[in-house]
């Protein structure tokens, strides 16, 4: 019983209890419209909060601060790229996508070109991006359970997937949206308390700068400890700064392109705009998400610098230093919270980290569920001959299939960095769906073959440059290859469409639909 009063158990139990209550309270999914898009009933505040909850995943809650801790200002640059992406999404995609008013990302291609082939390729891309993104979220959850609750990594993966089966399978989009909004404010509140504790403790920015010295270096294991007044010894191992993370201007530009355009192509974020009652509400939701994310990123960068200052401060508890090393960059936020506010602040951060994982994973699961159940099963296998009850049931069954698939991926990335894995997911999204949605909404000349070519070339080129990086010339070995793969995606769409010239006959009607305020779909 005394263990349950430990803040980490107490806050986690409260979070899980709230999730269960919300899920059961919103479980009435009698139609596919309810299950996949929440009846299109969410206003700008609720949906903006849910978009923020969906977008600000474990990669931001844990990863941005961790990358700033490890890489200095180079790591902080990730947050800048993510912010650009949300602005582009709000300007070019949010309103028109809501006016289109479908259920899934693949619906856009299926209806835009009246093409089952385009829909099928879109399903493949949705599952690829979601798998890339789901794996690091599961990694974060498993590491939290392992580090703070003593469970095995494998148990963490299984437990988190089981939560998702209940969370999304029972609650659908309605339960997912309410939970995502709640979980966003839990995380933001936790960060506010951490920032307050840091400032109250005297860790103002000028003091941090004086403590950490060179913010452009990479914190890394450099061998046996030899006292030189700057390095930190942990269990006999020396940790110090070893130069810049981004070796060239081109590497930086490549990351900006991959991460900024990646936001436009994330299936679980695009899906959220279908849940607004109008295009105007969708744009307001996007703007609210931008404001929330900007505040969140600022806090994450500051806390990463705080963690780095604590790491280099000889007065910091050696246990905290050791936890930062053993937990890696993914657990810097938790260790920093313990240093600033003891077990109670640590407990809240642990609950916030679970909220980040659950919030993002639920969006990925429901987007992937739509791809499997709505786009693949209902359209290709059953030829759209399903009752509303069967459509909802197939969506719930697909959640179980996805839990097994994504759980297996989670087991394969045990030693990876959350932030970098998510960066690669963004790059795949930027190279595939970003060209399709930007050009599909704003260019009449896009054709079915152009769309398919853009998706396949964007997917294959990004996968090749990620998985076979060592086989490429040194000049093409980008950590995030957006500089190459994103232009390839756009050029493929444009060139093949120009050669094909088979523009859908109803393209003008489609353009009026997505750009006219009078064409809202209920």
Short mmCIF file of C-alpha atoms in Angstrom, two decimals:
data_model
loop_
_atom_site.label_atom_id
_atom_site.label_comp_id
_atom_site.label_asym_id
_atom_site.label_seq_id
_atom_site.Cartn_x
_atom_site.Cartn_y
_atom_site.Cartn_z
CA UNK A 1 0.00 0.00 0.00
CA UNK A 2 2.86 2.39 0.82
CA UNK A 3 4.27 1.89 -2.67
CA UNK A 4 1.03 3.23 -4.14
CA UNK A 5 1.63 6.52 -2.33
CA UNK A 6 4.89 6.97 -4.22
CA UNK A 7 4.17 9.94 -6.54
CA UNK A 8 5.18 8.05 -9.68
CA UNK A 9 2.62 5.33 -8.93
CA UNK A 10 0.01 7.79 -7.70
CA UNK A 11 0.10 10.11 -10.71
CA UNK A 12 0.27 7.21 -13.18
CA UNK A 13 -2.73 5.49 -11.56
CA UNK A 14 -4.71 8.74 -11.66
CA UNK A 15 -3.83 9.16 -15.35
CA UNK A 16 -4.85 5.61 -16.22
CA UNK A 17 -8.08 5.93 -14.22
CA UNK A 18 -8.97 9.13 -16.07
CA UNK A 19 -8.26 7.52 -19.43
CA UNK A 20 -10.51 4.59 -18.55
CA UNK A 21 -13.33 6.89 -17.41
CA UNK A 22 -13.16 9.07 -20.54
CA UNK A 23 -12.96 6.04 -22.83
CA UNK A 24 -16.08 4.43 -21.37
CA UNK A 25 -17.92 7.76 -21.24
CA UNK A 26 -17.38 8.32 -24.98
CA UNK A 27 -17.59 4.74 -26.29
CA UNK A 28 -20.89 5.14 -28.18
CA UNK A 29 -19.57 4.70 -31.73
CA UNK A 30 -22.64 3.64 -33.67
CA UNK A 31 -21.40 4.75 -37.10
CA UNK A 32 -18.16 4.97 -39.05
CA UNK A 33 -18.48 8.76 -38.92
CA UNK A 34 -18.43 8.58 -35.11
CA UNK A 35 -15.60 6.06 -34.95
CA UNK A 36 -13.18 7.61 -37.48
CA UNK A 37 -13.87 11.37 -37.23
CA UNK A 38 -15.82 11.80 -33.98
CA UNK A 39 -18.98 12.90 -35.79
CA UNK A 40 -17.10 16.02 -37.03
CA UNK A 41 -18.23 17.67 -33.81
CA UNK A 42 -15.07 19.14 -32.24
CA UNK A 43 -14.61 22.91 -32.08
CA UNK A 44 -11.34 24.74 -32.46
CA UNK A 45 -10.35 24.64 -28.78
CA UNK A 46 -10.92 20.93 -28.27
CA UNK A 47 -9.48 19.92 -31.62
CA UNK A 48 -6.58 22.37 -31.31
CA UNK A 49 -5.76 20.82 -27.93
CA UNK A 50 -6.04 17.33 -29.43
CA UNK A 51 -3.81 18.28 -32.39
CA UNK A 52 -1.27 19.59 -29.90
CA UNK A 53 -1.57 16.37 -27.89
CA UNK A 54 -1.18 14.29 -31.04
CA UNK A 55 1.74 16.32 -32.41
CA UNK A 56 3.68 16.87 -29.18
CA UNK A 57 4.63 13.26 -28.72
CA UNK A 58 7.29 11.56 -26.63
CA UNK A 59 9.74 12.89 -29.20
CA UNK A 60 8.96 16.45 -28.07
CA UNK A 61 8.21 15.85 -24.40
CA UNK A 62 11.34 13.74 -23.95
CA UNK A 63 13.29 14.09 -27.19
CA UNK A 64 13.66 17.85 -27.79
CA UNK A 65 14.96 18.52 -24.29
CA UNK A 66 17.16 15.43 -24.60
CA UNK A 67 18.62 16.59 -27.91
CA UNK A 68 19.26 20.07 -26.51
CA UNK A 69 20.95 18.45 -23.50
CA UNK A 70 23.10 16.28 -25.75
CA UNK A 71 23.72 18.55 -28.75
CA UNK A 72 23.31 22.09 -27.44
CA UNK A 73 21.87 24.59 -29.91
CA UNK A 74 22.06 22.02 -32.70
CA UNK A 75 19.51 19.94 -30.84
CA UNK A 76 17.30 22.96 -30.18
CA UNK A 77 17.10 23.50 -33.93
CA UNK A 78 14.73 20.51 -34.21
CA UNK A 79 12.01 22.52 -32.44
CA UNK A 80 12.39 25.37 -34.93
CA UNK A 81 11.77 22.96 -37.82
CA UNK A 82 8.67 21.43 -36.21
CA UNK A 83 7.19 24.92 -35.70
CA UNK A 84 7.66 25.80 -39.38
CA UNK A 85 5.77 22.63 -40.31
CA UNK A 86 2.69 23.56 -38.27
CA UNK A 87 2.56 27.00 -39.89
CA UNK A 88 2.74 25.49 -43.39
CA UNK A 89 -0.01 23.04 -42.45
CA UNK A 90 -2.29 25.82 -41.21
CA UNK A 91 -1.75 27.96 -44.32
CA UNK A 92 -1.92 25.40 -47.12
CA UNK A 93 -3.83 22.34 -45.96
CA UNK A 94 -6.07 22.65 -42.88
CA UNK A 95 -9.11 24.46 -44.32
CA UNK A 96 -9.25 22.76 -47.75
CA UNK A 97 -8.78 19.31 -46.22
CA UNK A 98 -11.74 19.81 -43.87
CA UNK A 99 -13.95 20.99 -46.75
CA UNK A 100 -13.02 17.81 -48.58
CA UNK A 101 -14.56 16.02 -45.59
CA UNK A 102 -13.62 12.33 -45.87
CA UNK A 103 -12.65 9.73 -43.24
CA UNK A 104 -9.03 8.84 -44.01
CA UNK A 105 -5.89 10.19 -45.65
CA UNK A 106 -6.18 7.67 -48.49
CA UNK A 107 -9.73 8.91 -49.17
CA UNK A 108 -8.17 12.09 -50.55
CA UNK A 109 -6.37 10.23 -53.34
CA UNK A 110 -9.21 7.78 -53.90
CA UNK A 111 -11.75 10.56 -54.51
CA UNK A 112 -9.40 13.12 -56.08
CA UNK A 113 -8.52 10.70 -58.90
CA UNK A 114 -11.34 8.14 -58.64
CA UNK A 115 -8.56 5.60 -58.31
CA UNK A 116 -8.31 2.42 -56.27
CA UNK A 117 -4.65 2.12 -57.24
CA UNK A 118 -3.84 5.51 -55.74
CA UNK A 119 -5.79 4.60 -52.60
CA UNK A 120 -3.86 1.32 -52.25
CA UNK A 121 -0.47 3.05 -52.56
CA UNK A 122 -1.63 5.62 -50.00
CA UNK A 123 -2.47 2.83 -47.55
CA UNK A 124 1.08 1.46 -47.93
CA UNK A 125 2.53 4.90 -47.20
CA UNK A 126 0.23 5.51 -44.20
CA UNK A 127 1.34 2.24 -42.61
CA UNK A 128 5.02 2.97 -43.36
CA UNK A 129 4.95 6.43 -41.79
CA UNK A 130 2.86 5.31 -38.82
CA UNK A 131 5.15 2.36 -38.18
CA UNK A 132 8.21 4.62 -38.25
CA UNK A 133 6.50 6.95 -35.80
CA UNK A 134 4.93 4.33 -33.51
CA UNK A 135 8.20 2.50 -32.82
CA UNK A 136 9.91 5.40 -30.97
CA UNK A 137 6.74 6.13 -28.96
CA UNK A 138 6.71 2.53 -27.75
CA UNK A 139 10.43 2.83 -27.05
CA UNK A 140 9.76 5.83 -24.82
CA UNK A 141 7.02 4.06 -22.88
CA UNK A 142 9.13 0.92 -22.37
CA UNK A 143 12.12 2.97 -21.18
CA UNK A 144 9.98 4.86 -18.68
CA UNK A 145 8.55 1.64 -17.26
CA UNK A 146 11.97 0.01 -17.16
CA UNK A 147 13.80 2.94 -15.57
CA UNK A 148 11.22 3.97 -12.98
CA UNK A 149 9.09 0.88 -12.35
CA UNK A 150 11.69 -1.86 -12.82
CA UNK A 151 9.84 -3.75 -15.57
CA UNK A 152 11.49 -5.33 -18.58
CA UNK A 153 11.62 -3.56 -21.92
CA UNK A 154 9.45 -6.28 -23.45
CA UNK A 155 6.78 -5.84 -20.77
CA UNK A 156 6.70 -2.11 -21.50
CA UNK A 157 5.98 -2.74 -25.18
CA UNK A 158 3.23 -5.27 -24.44
CA UNK A 159 1.61 -3.10 -21.74
CA UNK A 160 1.52 -0.01 -23.98
CA UNK A 161 0.05 -1.92 -26.92
CA UNK A 162 -2.62 -3.37 -24.62
CA UNK A 163 -3.53 0.14 -23.46
CA UNK A 164 -3.89 1.21 -27.10
CA UNK A 165 -6.22 -1.69 -27.90
CA UNK A 166 -8.53 -0.49 -25.12
CA UNK A 167 -7.97 3.26 -25.59
CA UNK A 168 -8.68 3.42 -29.35
CA UNK A 169 -10.64 0.22 -29.86
CA UNK A 170 -13.29 1.17 -27.30
CA UNK A 171 -13.24 4.97 -27.44
CA UNK A 172 -12.78 5.54 -31.18
CA UNK A 173 -12.06 9.10 -32.32
CA UNK A 174 -14.29 10.65 -29.65
CA UNK A 175 -12.48 9.00 -26.76
CA UNK A 176 -9.15 9.58 -28.44
CA UNK A 177 -9.82 13.31 -28.89
CA UNK A 178 -10.90 13.96 -25.29
CA UNK A 179 -7.97 11.94 -23.95
CA UNK A 180 -5.48 13.69 -26.24
CA UNK A 181 -6.70 17.12 -25.12
CA UNK A 182 -6.45 16.16 -21.44
CA UNK A 183 -3.01 14.64 -21.91
CA UNK A 184 -1.74 17.77 -23.65
CA UNK A 185 -2.60 19.97 -20.67
CA UNK A 186 -1.06 17.45 -18.26
CA UNK A 187 2.24 17.69 -20.15
CA UNK A 188 2.13 21.45 -20.51
CA UNK A 189 1.35 21.80 -16.81
CA UNK A 190 4.26 19.53 -15.93
CA UNK A 191 6.64 21.63 -18.04
CA UNK A 192 5.37 24.86 -16.47
CA UNK A 193 6.08 23.46 -13.01
CA UNK A 194 9.57 22.35 -14.09
CA UNK A 195 10.37 25.77 -15.54
CA UNK A 196 9.04 27.41 -12.38
CA UNK A 197 11.17 25.13 -10.20
CA UNK A 198 14.28 25.86 -12.29
CA UNK A 199 13.80 29.63 -12.13
CA UNK A 200 12.94 29.47 -8.40
CA UNK A 201 16.14 27.48 -7.88
CA UNK A 202 18.20 30.24 -9.50
CA UNK A 203 18.75 28.55 -12.85
CA UNK A 204 18.12 31.68 -14.89
CA UNK A 205 19.29 31.63 -18.49
CA UNK A 206 22.34 33.78 -17.89
CA UNK A 207 23.49 31.44 -15.14
CA UNK A 208 22.90 28.42 -17.37
CA UNK A 209 25.04 29.95 -20.12
CA UNK A 210 27.81 30.66 -17.65
CA UNK A 211 27.69 27.06 -16.44
CA UNK A 212 27.49 25.13 -19.67
CA UNK A 213 30.05 27.11 -21.67
CA UNK A 214 30.11 26.03 -25.32
CA UNK A 215 26.52 25.21 -26.32
CA UNK A 216 27.51 24.00 -29.80
CA UNK A 217 29.38 20.90 -28.67
CA UNK A 218 28.03 17.37 -28.48
CA UNK A 219 27.93 15.69 -25.09
CA UNK A 220 29.41 12.25 -25.60
CA UNK A 221 31.32 9.38 -24.01
CA UNK A 222 35.00 10.11 -24.70
CA UNK A 223 36.79 7.39 -22.74
CA UNK A 224 38.39 7.10 -19.33
CA UNK A 225 38.06 10.05 -17.03
CA UNK A 226 40.97 12.44 -16.62
CA UNK A 227 40.26 15.53 -14.56
CA UNK A 228 40.52 18.69 -16.63
CA UNK A 229 38.01 20.91 -14.86
CA UNK A 230 35.29 20.55 -17.53
CA UNK A 231 34.53 16.87 -17.96
CA UNK A 232 32.18 14.79 -15.81
CA UNK A 233 33.08 11.35 -14.46
CA UNK A 234 30.36 8.70 -14.15
CA UNK A 235 31.52 5.26 -13.01
CA UNK A 236 35.03 6.00 -14.25
CA UNK A 237 33.92 7.17 -17.69
CA UNK A 238 34.58 10.66 -18.98
CA UNK A 239 31.79 12.62 -20.72
CA UNK A 240 32.61 15.84 -22.55
CA UNK A 241 31.94 17.94 -25.63
CA UNK A 242 33.16 16.52 -28.93
CA UNK A 243 32.29 19.06 -31.62
CA UNK A 244 29.24 19.99 -33.66
CA UNK A 245 26.44 17.55 -34.46
CA UNK A 246 25.65 19.06 -37.87
CA UNK A 247 28.91 19.09 -39.84
CA UNK A 248 27.69 21.25 -42.71
CA UNK A 249 25.19 23.80 -43.87
CA UNK A 250 23.64 21.24 -46.23
CA UNK A 251 22.97 18.85 -43.35
CA UNK A 252 21.09 21.62 -41.55
CA UNK A 253 19.04 22.58 -44.63
CA UNK A 254 18.23 18.92 -45.23
CA UNK A 255 16.87 18.59 -41.69
CA UNK A 256 14.79 21.79 -42.01
CA UNK A 257 13.16 20.55 -45.22
CA UNK A 258 12.51 17.04 -43.89
CA UNK A 259 11.00 18.12 -40.58
CA UNK A 260 9.07 21.17 -41.80
CA UNK A 261 7.37 19.45 -44.74
CA UNK A 262 6.99 16.27 -42.70
CA UNK A 263 4.28 17.84 -40.56
CA UNK A 264 2.11 18.30 -43.67
CA UNK A 265 2.38 14.59 -44.45
CA UNK A 266 1.72 13.01 -41.05
CA UNK A 267 -1.46 10.86 -41.41
CA UNK A 268 -2.55 11.18 -37.77
CA UNK A 269 -2.31 15.00 -37.91
CA UNK A 270 -4.07 15.30 -41.28
CA UNK A 271 -6.88 13.09 -39.99
CA UNK A 272 -7.61 15.50 -37.15
CA UNK A 273 -8.87 18.19 -39.55
CA UNK A 274 -11.69 15.90 -40.65
CA UNK A 275 -13.11 16.12 -37.12
CA UNK A 276 -13.87 19.87 -37.21
CA UNK A 277 -17.38 21.03 -38.16
CA UNK A 278 -16.02 23.51 -40.75
CA UNK A 279 -12.92 24.69 -42.59
CA UNK A 280 -12.87 27.85 -40.47
CA UNK A 281 -12.77 25.77 -37.30
CA UNK A 282 -10.00 23.63 -38.83
CA UNK A 283 -7.83 26.70 -39.45
CA UNK A 284 -8.48 27.94 -35.91
CA UNK A 285 -7.52 24.50 -34.57
CA UNK A 286 -4.25 24.66 -36.49
CA UNK A 287 -3.49 28.15 -35.17
CA UNK A 288 -4.15 27.06 -31.60
CA UNK A 289 -1.85 24.06 -32.09
CA UNK A 290 0.88 26.43 -33.35
CA UNK A 291 0.61 28.58 -30.22
CA UNK A 292 0.63 25.58 -27.89
CA UNK A 293 3.57 23.97 -29.70
CA UNK A 294 5.60 27.21 -29.66
CA UNK A 295 5.24 27.52 -25.89
CA UNK A 296 5.99 23.83 -25.45
CA UNK A 297 9.13 23.93 -27.60
CA UNK A 298 10.45 26.98 -25.78
CA UNK A 299 10.07 25.18 -22.46
CA UNK A 300 11.67 21.99 -23.85
CA UNK A 301 14.74 23.86 -25.10
CA UNK A 302 15.13 25.70 -21.81
CA UNK A 303 14.79 22.50 -19.79
CA UNK A 304 17.34 20.74 -22.00
CA UNK A 305 19.78 23.54 -21.22
CA UNK A 306 18.89 23.25 -17.51
CA UNK A 307 19.62 19.52 -17.63
CA UNK A 308 22.95 20.17 -19.29
CA UNK A 309 23.85 22.76 -16.64
CA UNK A 310 22.92 20.31 -13.86
CA UNK A 311 24.99 17.59 -15.51
CA UNK A 312 28.05 19.83 -15.49
CA UNK A 313 27.49 21.13 -11.96
CA UNK A 314 29.69 19.28 -9.40
CA UNK A 315 27.04 19.94 -6.73
CA UNK A 316 24.40 17.85 -8.50
CA UNK A 317 23.48 14.55 -6.85
CA UNK A 318 25.68 11.80 -8.40
CA UNK A 319 22.59 9.58 -8.70
CA UNK A 320 20.97 12.17 -10.99
CA UNK A 321 24.11 12.29 -13.13
CA UNK A 322 24.21 8.53 -13.35
CA UNK A 323 20.51 8.39 -14.33
CA UNK A 324 21.16 10.90 -17.12
CA UNK A 325 23.92 8.70 -18.49
CA UNK A 326 22.16 5.35 -18.11
CA UNK A 327 18.79 6.64 -19.30
CA UNK A 328 20.37 8.36 -22.29
CA UNK A 329 19.03 11.53 -23.87
CA UNK A 330 15.50 10.10 -23.83
CA UNK A 331 15.30 10.32 -20.02
CA UNK A 332 16.93 13.72 -19.41
CA UNK A 333 13.59 15.41 -18.65
CA UNK A 334 12.77 12.89 -15.94
CA UNK A 335 16.19 13.14 -14.31
CA UNK A 336 16.08 16.94 -14.46
CA UNK A 337 12.63 16.93 -12.84
CA UNK A 338 13.93 14.82 -9.96
CA UNK A 339 16.85 17.20 -9.48
CA UNK A 340 14.55 20.24 -9.45
CA UNK A 341 11.56 18.99 -7.47
CA UNK A 342 12.26 15.57 -6.01
CA UNK A 343 9.89 12.60 -6.24
CA UNK A 344 6.68 14.61 -6.64
CA UNK A 345 7.82 16.51 -9.71
CA UNK A 346 9.39 13.33 -11.07
CA UNK A 347 6.08 11.51 -10.58
CA UNK A 348 4.19 14.18 -12.52
CA UNK A 349 6.76 14.07 -15.34
CA UNK A 350 6.47 10.28 -15.56
CA UNK A 351 2.69 10.60 -15.87
CA UNK A 352 3.22 13.33 -18.47
CA UNK A 353 5.57 11.10 -20.44
CA UNK A 354 2.96 8.32 -20.48
CA UNK A 355 0.39 10.91 -21.58
CA UNK A 356 2.70 11.94 -24.45
CA UNK A 357 3.13 8.35 -25.60
CA UNK A 358 -0.55 7.43 -25.29
CA UNK A 359 -1.72 10.62 -26.99
CA UNK A 360 0.50 10.23 -30.03
CA UNK A 361 0.12 6.48 -30.35
CA UNK A 362 -3.68 6.72 -30.24
CA UNK A 363 -3.60 9.10 -33.20
CA UNK A 364 -1.30 6.77 -35.12
CA UNK A 365 -3.46 3.76 -34.31
CA UNK A 366 -6.71 5.37 -35.43
CA UNK A 367 -5.14 6.70 -38.65
CA UNK A 368 -3.69 3.27 -39.42
CA UNK A 369 -6.97 1.63 -38.44
CA UNK A 370 -8.72 3.71 -41.09
CA UNK A 371 -6.14 2.63 -43.66
CA UNK A 372 -6.64 -1.06 -42.88
CA UNK A 373 -10.37 -1.22 -42.17
CA UNK A 374 -11.86 1.61 -44.25
CA UNK A 375 -9.45 1.83 -47.20
CA UNK A 376 -8.25 -1.76 -47.54
CA UNK A 377 -10.93 -4.07 -46.11
CA UNK A 378 -14.12 -2.12 -46.81
CA UNK A 379 -13.08 -0.78 -50.23
CA UNK A 380 -11.04 -3.60 -51.76
CA UNK A 381 -12.22 -6.77 -50.05
CA UNK A 382 -15.89 -6.05 -49.31
CA UNK A 383 -16.45 -3.58 -52.18
CA UNK A 384 -18.10 -1.15 -49.73
CA UNK A 385 -20.87 -3.65 -48.99
CA UNK A 386 -20.77 -3.25 -45.22
CA UNK A 387 -23.26 -2.05 -42.66
CA UNK A 388 -22.27 0.75 -40.29
CA UNK A 389 -21.91 -1.81 -37.49
CA UNK A 390 -19.54 -3.91 -39.62
CA UNK A 391 -17.48 -0.84 -40.51
CA UNK A 392 -16.99 0.03 -36.84
CA UNK A 393 -16.23 -3.59 -35.91
CA UNK A 394 -13.61 -3.91 -38.66
CA UNK A 395 -11.97 -0.74 -37.36
CA UNK A 396 -11.73 -2.22 -33.86
CA UNK A 397 -10.31 -5.51 -35.12
CA UNK A 398 -7.68 -3.62 -37.09
CA UNK A 399 -6.48 -2.03 -33.82
CA UNK A 400 -5.54 -5.49 -32.51
CA UNK A 401 -3.64 -6.26 -35.73
CA UNK A 402 -1.78 -2.96 -35.49
CA UNK A 403 -0.88 -3.56 -31.84
CA UNK A 404 0.89 -6.77 -32.83
CA UNK A 405 2.63 -5.14 -35.82
CA UNK A 406 3.78 -1.99 -34.04
CA UNK A 407 4.71 -3.94 -30.92
CA UNK A 408 7.12 -6.01 -33.01
CA UNK A 409 8.66 -2.81 -34.41
CA UNK A 410 9.02 -1.43 -30.89
CA UNK A 411 11.08 -4.46 -29.89
CA UNK A 412 13.54 -3.76 -32.73
CA UNK A 413 14.45 -0.17 -31.72
CA UNK A 414 15.51 -0.71 -28.10
CA UNK A 415 18.78 1.21 -28.37
CA UNK A 416 17.60 4.00 -30.68
CA UNK A 417 17.12 7.73 -30.03
CA UNK A 418 13.46 8.77 -29.88
CA UNK A 419 14.14 12.18 -31.39
CA UNK A 420 16.12 10.87 -34.36
CA UNK A 421 13.64 8.07 -35.17
CA UNK A 422 10.79 10.56 -35.25
CA UNK A 423 12.91 12.81 -37.46
CA UNK A 424 13.18 9.98 -39.97
CA UNK A 425 9.39 9.41 -39.83
CA UNK A 426 8.93 13.10 -40.62
CA UNK A 427 11.27 12.77 -43.59
CA UNK A 428 9.26 9.88 -45.06
CA UNK A 429 6.05 11.90 -44.59
CA UNK A 430 7.65 14.98 -46.18
CA UNK A 431 8.75 12.97 -49.22
CA UNK A 432 5.38 11.30 -49.83
CA UNK A 433 2.18 12.91 -48.58
CA UNK A 434 3.43 16.51 -48.37
CA UNK A 435 3.81 16.81 -52.18
CA UNK A 436 0.49 15.02 -52.72
CA UNK A 437 -1.58 17.25 -50.43
CA UNK A 438 0.05 20.56 -51.37
CA UNK A 439 -0.10 19.93 -55.12
CA UNK A 440 -3.38 18.02 -54.97
CA UNK A 441 -5.09 20.96 -53.24
CA UNK A 442 -3.44 23.82 -55.16
CA UNK A 443 -2.60 22.47 -58.65
CA UNK A 444 -5.26 21.38 -61.13
CA UNK A 445 -2.74 19.60 -63.35
CA UNK A 446 -1.94 16.76 -60.94
CA UNK A 447 -2.87 13.31 -62.30
CA UNK A 448 -3.37 9.85 -60.85
CA UNK A 449 -0.08 8.55 -62.28
CA UNK A 450 1.74 11.62 -61.03
CA UNK A 451 0.39 11.08 -57.51
CA UNK A 452 1.34 7.40 -57.50
CA UNK A 453 4.81 8.18 -58.85
CA UNK A 454 5.33 10.85 -56.18
CA UNK A 455 4.29 8.51 -53.39
CA UNK A 456 6.40 5.58 -54.53
CA UNK A 457 9.52 7.55 -55.46
CA UNK A 458 9.31 9.59 -52.25
CA UNK A 459 8.88 6.43 -50.17
CA UNK A 460 11.58 4.38 -51.86
CA UNK A 461 14.16 7.19 -52.00
CA UNK A 462 13.72 8.09 -48.34
CA UNK A 463 13.86 4.44 -47.27
CA UNK A 464 17.00 3.86 -49.32
CA UNK A 465 18.76 6.93 -47.95
CA UNK A 466 17.80 5.96 -44.39
CA UNK A 467 18.48 2.22 -44.37
CA UNK A 468 21.35 2.08 -46.87
CA UNK A 469 23.12 5.29 -45.93
CA UNK A 470 26.57 3.69 -45.76
CA UNK A 471 26.30 2.47 -49.36
CA UNK A 472 25.87 6.03 -50.65
CA UNK A 473 28.64 8.52 -51.47
CA UNK A 474 29.71 10.55 -48.46
CA UNK A 475 28.18 13.70 -49.96
CA UNK A 476 24.73 12.02 -49.89
CA UNK A 477 24.91 10.63 -46.35
CA UNK A 478 22.39 12.89 -44.62
CA UNK A 479 21.14 12.20 -41.13
CA UNK A 480 17.70 13.35 -42.32
CA UNK A 481 17.78 13.25 -46.15
CA UNK A 482 15.01 15.78 -46.82
CA UNK A 483 17.21 17.85 -49.14
CA UNK A 484 17.20 14.97 -51.65
CA UNK A 485 13.97 13.06 -51.05
CA UNK A 486 11.46 15.91 -50.69
CA UNK A 487 12.36 17.61 -54.02
CA UNK A 488 12.28 14.15 -55.62
CA UNK A 489 8.73 13.68 -54.38
CA UNK A 490 7.55 17.05 -55.74
CA UNK A 491 9.39 16.66 -59.04
CA UNK A 492 8.02 13.15 -59.56
CA UNK A 493 4.45 14.38 -59.18
CA UNK A 494 5.03 17.32 -61.52
CA UNK A 495 7.01 15.57 -64.27
CA UNK A 496 4.84 12.44 -64.47
CA UNK A 497 1.64 14.53 -64.38
CA UNK A 498 2.94 16.69 -67.24
CA UNK A 499 3.79 13.61 -69.28
CA UNK A 500 0.53 11.84 -68.42
CA UNK A 501 -1.86 14.82 -68.83
CA UNK A 502 -4.84 12.64 -67.81
CA UNK A 503 -6.31 15.21 -65.43
CA UNK A 504 -9.63 14.09 -63.86
CA UNK A 505 -12.60 15.55 -65.72
CA UNK A 506 -14.14 16.87 -62.50
CA UNK A 507 -10.99 18.65 -61.27
CA UNK A 508 -12.67 22.08 -61.33
CA UNK A 509 -15.55 20.75 -59.24
CA UNK A 510 -13.03 19.30 -56.77
CA UNK A 511 -11.18 22.62 -56.54
CA UNK A 512 -14.43 24.49 -55.87
CA UNK A 513 -15.25 21.99 -53.16
CA UNK A 514 -11.99 22.32 -51.22
CA UNK A 515 -11.63 26.10 -51.64
CA UNK A 516 -15.24 27.28 -51.25
CA UNK A 517 -16.68 28.06 -47.81
CA UNK A 518 -20.13 27.01 -49.06
CA UNK A 519 -19.02 23.42 -49.71
CA UNK A 520 -18.61 22.11 -46.16
CA UNK A 521 -19.31 18.37 -45.84
CA UNK A 522 -21.27 17.39 -42.75
#
